[in-house]
């Protein structure tokens, strides 16, 4: 099972490393305009193979993507000083308009997994460009709030003193400041959160919730302030998404994918729980949110919709 990764910067190379450590797939090809960087990363990761899982890791060009089941896209440009978000979007849109057709020319059956930020808008654009080549939206998946959901579960598990794998709750909406933590749906070992806290005599008042919310929502800012970039969390999230696809696990993940309507917002790409398998997005799963959470989700969807609209008006 072959995986292509476009972009061998910190996110792309860390995702490749995470896949080797987890044993995801059997072959990884790194593609980057900086061919020396791609080759160096491939060599470095390959040297870890004897200490991890059997894997072939190499660098190459677009033709080397042939036969890939999944292609992960992490390529893009960073924001320049004084550059607006819209200007950044314009430059990344131009990159995707060139990149997506080249990927599909050599790997027409691949599922595209997008990690380039702002991931919701870039996934929307990738789906649009892929559709011109006959690729359905269900085969274009953004990493979305997969990482945010993991952050939520990790921090909540830490506070509760429970293995985070037994804490179930979702972060939905935009992968960004307007994302929504769905507190009303959280369960711990199948027990509703508030009931679990009462049974275990754990304090979870508004102050504690606000602190966890802030640490989830602002995680990237604090990490970037401390070390310049985030890559371990998103690299692991990408490895998980790809693993689910390759093994047809039919897992529920909060990935970003185009949806016809989210509450009152139409034709937008945001994160919601989706059933994911070997063919990509298999089903959308509606959430029984509270009225307050619905209001926040609608506002979050509107943020992404507005960014898409501004970009379209600028480039049309």
C-alpha positions as a printed Julia matrix, in Angstrom:
316×3 Matrix{Float64}:
   0.0    0.0     0.0
   1.62   3.17   -1.28
   1.36   6.64    0.24
   2.46   9.88   -1.37
   3.3   12.97    0.68
   3.53  16.35   -1.06
   5.73  18.64    0.98
   8.65  17.42    3.07
   8.73  20.21    5.64
   8.16  19.55    9.32
   4.54  18.43    8.93
   5.09  16.19    5.91
   8.26  14.57    7.22
   6.82  14.08   10.71
   3.71  12.48    9.22
   5.95  10.09    7.28
   7.9    9.26   10.44
   4.67   8.65   12.37
   3.48   6.3     9.62
   6.72   4.31    9.82
   6.46   4.07   13.61
   2.82   2.9    13.38
   3.38   0.61   10.4
   0.95   2.47    8.15
   1.28   1.25    4.55
   4.33  -0.35    2.97
   5.75   2.45    0.82
   6.05   6.22    1.26
   7.18   8.67   -1.43
   8.1   12.24   -0.45
   7.66  14.88   -3.15
   8.93  18.44   -2.74
  10.21  21.26   -4.94
  13.23  21.22   -2.67
  14.44  17.83   -3.89
  17.49  17.85   -1.61
  15.28  18.32    1.45
  12.93  15.55    0.32
  15.84  13.16   -0.24
  17.42  13.99    3.11
  14.15  13.46    4.98
  13.5   10.19    3.14
  16.99   8.92    3.97
  16.69   9.92    7.62
  13.29   8.24    8.03
  14.44   5.14    6.14
  17.19   4.65    8.71
  14.49   4.27   11.39
  12.78   1.4     9.51
  14.88  -1.43   11.05
  13.87  -0.11   14.47
  10.17   0.17   13.63
   8.02  -1.43   10.9
   8.91  -2.76    7.41
   8.6    0.16    5.01
  10.07   1.53    1.81
  10.75   5.27    2.04
  12.01   7.34   -0.89
  11.95  10.77   -2.5
  10.67  11.38   -5.99
   8.59  13.49   -8.34
   4.93  13.46   -9.29
   5.34  10.46  -11.63
   6.53   8.44   -8.62
   3.09   8.84   -7.05
   1.7    6.29   -9.5
  -0.19   3.58   -7.65
  -0.64   5.61   -4.45
  -3.78   4.77   -2.49
  -3.52   8.01   -0.51
  -1.71  11.28   -1.23
  -1.21  13.64    1.73
  -0.83  17.31    0.81
   1.14  19.44    3.27
   2.68  21.82    0.71
   1.99  25.52    0.92
   3.52  28.87    1.73
   3.72  30.6     5.08
   2.34  34.03    5.85
   4.7   36.9     5.08
   5.09  39.93    7.35
   2.16  42.36    6.82
   0.47  39.87    4.5
  -3.28  39.49    4.94
  -5.01  36.13    5.38
  -6.68  36.63    2.0
  -3.34  37.26    0.27
  -1.97  34.07    1.84
  -5.03  32.19    0.62
  -4.53  33.52   -2.9
  -0.96  32.26   -3.02
  -1.84  28.83   -1.62
  -4.82  28.58   -3.97
  -2.47  29.13   -6.91
  -0.21  26.35   -5.63
  -3.15  23.94   -5.25
  -4.51  24.81   -8.7
  -1.21  23.57  -10.14
  -0.53  20.78   -7.63
  -3.84  18.89   -7.49
  -4.04  18.16  -11.26
  -0.44  16.91  -11.25
  -1.18  14.54   -8.38
  -4.3   13.18  -10.06
  -2.56  12.86  -13.42
  -0.27  10.23  -11.89
  -2.45   8.87   -9.08
  -6.01   9.19  -10.42
  -7.49   6.72   -7.91
  -5.87   8.26   -4.83
  -7.73   9.72   -1.89
  -6.42  13.22   -1.14
  -5.75  14.16    2.49
  -5.14  17.89    2.94
  -3.21  19.39    5.85
  -2.18  22.78    4.4
  -3.57  25.7     6.41
  -6.09  27.22    6.53
  -7.12  23.6     6.1
 -10.88  24.06    5.69
 -10.56  26.51    2.81
  -7.7   24.57    1.21
  -9.71  21.34    1.39
 -12.64  23.15   -0.24
 -10.35  24.29   -3.06
  -8.73  20.86   -3.43
 -12.18  19.29   -3.79
 -13.11  21.88   -6.4
  -9.97  21.28   -8.46
 -10.26  17.5    -8.05
 -13.88  17.58   -9.26
 -12.66  18.92  -12.6
 -10.86  15.59  -12.99
 -13.87  13.52  -12.07
 -12.89  12.93   -8.45
 -15.86  13.0    -6.04
 -15.76  15.17   -2.92
 -15.83  12.04   -0.78
 -12.25  11.36   -1.86
 -10.95  14.72   -0.62
 -10.44  14.9     3.14
  -8.93  17.64    5.28
  -7.22  16.9     8.58
  -9.72  19.4    10.0
 -10.22  19.19   13.75
  -8.81  15.68   14.14
  -5.94  17.18   16.1
  -8.2   19.57   18.04
 -10.37  16.62   19.07
  -7.25  14.77   20.23
  -6.16  17.83   22.23
  -9.61  18.04   23.84
  -9.57  14.38   24.84
  -5.96  14.54   26.06
  -6.53  17.55   28.31
  -9.87  16.29   29.59
  -8.41  12.84   30.28
  -5.55  14.47   32.19
  -7.97  16.43   34.36
 -10.19  13.4    34.99
  -7.31  11.0    35.62
  -8.53   8.7    32.84
  -6.76   7.29   29.78
  -7.7    9.73   27.0
  -8.66   6.81   24.73
 -11.71   6.29   26.99
 -12.76   9.93   26.78
 -15.09  10.59   23.84
 -15.93  14.08   22.69
 -15.56  16.11   19.53
 -14.27  19.48   18.4
 -16.2   20.57   15.31
 -16.39  23.52   12.92
 -13.42  25.51   11.67
  -9.92  24.36   12.47
  -9.2   27.69   14.08
 -10.34  30.22   16.64
 -14.08  29.66   16.05
 -14.0   25.88   16.6
 -16.62  24.37   18.92
 -15.91  22.01   21.82
 -19.03  19.84   22.18
 -19.12  19.55   25.96
 -22.72  18.3    25.96
 -21.74  15.09   24.13
 -18.67  14.08   26.14
 -18.71  10.62   27.68
 -16.13   8.78   29.77
 -16.28   5.02   29.4
 -19.82   5.45   28.09
 -20.9    7.56   31.1
 -21.99  11.17   30.48
 -19.28  13.59   31.61
 -21.22  15.31   34.39
 -22.39  12.0    35.82
 -18.82  10.65   35.76
 -17.55  13.73   37.6
 -20.25  13.36   40.24
 -19.43   9.68   40.74
 -15.7   10.39   41.05
 -16.16  13.67   42.93
 -14.17  15.6    40.34
 -14.56  19.36   40.01
 -15.48  20.46   36.49
 -16.97  23.92   36.86
 -17.01  26.75   34.32
 -13.51  27.87   35.35
 -12.05  24.43   34.61
 -13.97  24.16   31.34
 -12.84  27.6    30.25
  -9.22  26.68   30.94
  -9.45  23.46   28.92
 -11.26  25.33   26.12
  -8.51  27.96   26.03
  -5.73  25.35   25.99
  -7.37  23.48   23.13
  -8.3   26.55   21.11
  -4.98  28.34   21.65
  -2.71  25.28   21.59
  -1.07  26.09   18.28
  -0.29  29.66   19.36
   1.49  28.6    22.54
   3.41  25.8    20.78
   4.5   28.08   17.94
   5.55  30.72   20.47
   7.72  28.16   22.23
   9.31  26.29   19.33
   8.24  27.87   16.05
   5.86  25.27   14.65
   3.52  22.39   15.46
   4.2   19.03   13.83
   4.11  16.03   16.2
   0.38  16.27   16.85
  -0.66  16.91   13.25
   1.84  14.33   11.96
   0.25  11.71   14.2
  -3.26  12.82   13.19
  -2.37  12.4     9.51
  -0.92   8.95   10.19
  -4.18   7.99   11.91
  -6.35   9.24    9.03
  -4.25   7.42    6.43
  -4.27   4.23    8.51
  -8.06   4.32    8.71
  -8.3    4.68    4.93
  -5.77   2.0     4.03
  -7.24  -0.54    6.46
 -10.84   0.43    5.66
 -11.41   0.73    9.4
 -14.72   2.62    9.14
 -13.69   4.91   11.98
 -15.45   8.09   13.06
 -13.12  11.08   12.71
 -13.68  14.84   12.82
 -12.22  15.51    9.4
 -12.97  18.43    7.13
 -14.87  17.74    3.93
 -17.36  19.67    1.75
 -20.94  19.53    3.01
 -24.09  20.77    1.3
 -25.45  22.48    4.39
 -24.46  23.01    8.01
 -27.44  24.41    9.91
 -28.1   27.68    8.05
 -24.81  27.75    6.1
 -24.69  26.18    2.63
 -21.83  24.8     0.51
 -19.04  24.96    3.06
 -16.14  22.79    4.18
 -15.75  22.3     7.93
 -15.16  19.46   10.37
 -17.93  17.23   11.63
 -17.84  13.57   12.67
 -17.65  11.47    9.51
 -17.5    7.74    8.94
 -14.19   7.15    7.13
 -13.1    4.02    5.27
 -11.27   2.73    2.24
 -13.34   4.79   -0.19
 -12.93   8.03    1.76
 -15.91   9.71    3.43
 -18.67   7.11    3.77
 -21.25   9.06    5.76
 -21.91  12.31    7.63
 -23.03  11.91   11.23
 -25.32  14.67   12.57
 -24.73  15.67   16.18
 -27.48  16.3    18.77
 -26.01  19.6    19.91
 -27.43  22.06   22.4
 -28.89  25.31   21.07
 -25.82  27.22   22.23
 -23.48  24.76   20.49
 -25.54  24.97   17.29
 -25.26  28.74   17.36
 -21.48  28.53   17.74
 -21.2   25.91   14.99
 -23.25  28.06   12.61
 -20.99  31.05   13.34
 -17.89  28.88   12.8
 -19.2   27.64    9.46
 -19.92  31.23    8.45
 -16.27  32.18    9.13
 -15.08  29.57    6.62
 -17.86  30.4     4.15
 -16.87  34.07    4.22
 -13.2   33.23    3.57
 -14.19  31.08    0.59
 -16.43  33.85   -0.73
 -13.73  36.5    -0.39
 -11.23  34.3    -2.2
 -13.69  33.53   -5.0
 -14.51  37.2    -5.51
 -10.83  38.07   -5.62
  -9.85  35.34   -8.08
 -12.93  35.29  -10.35
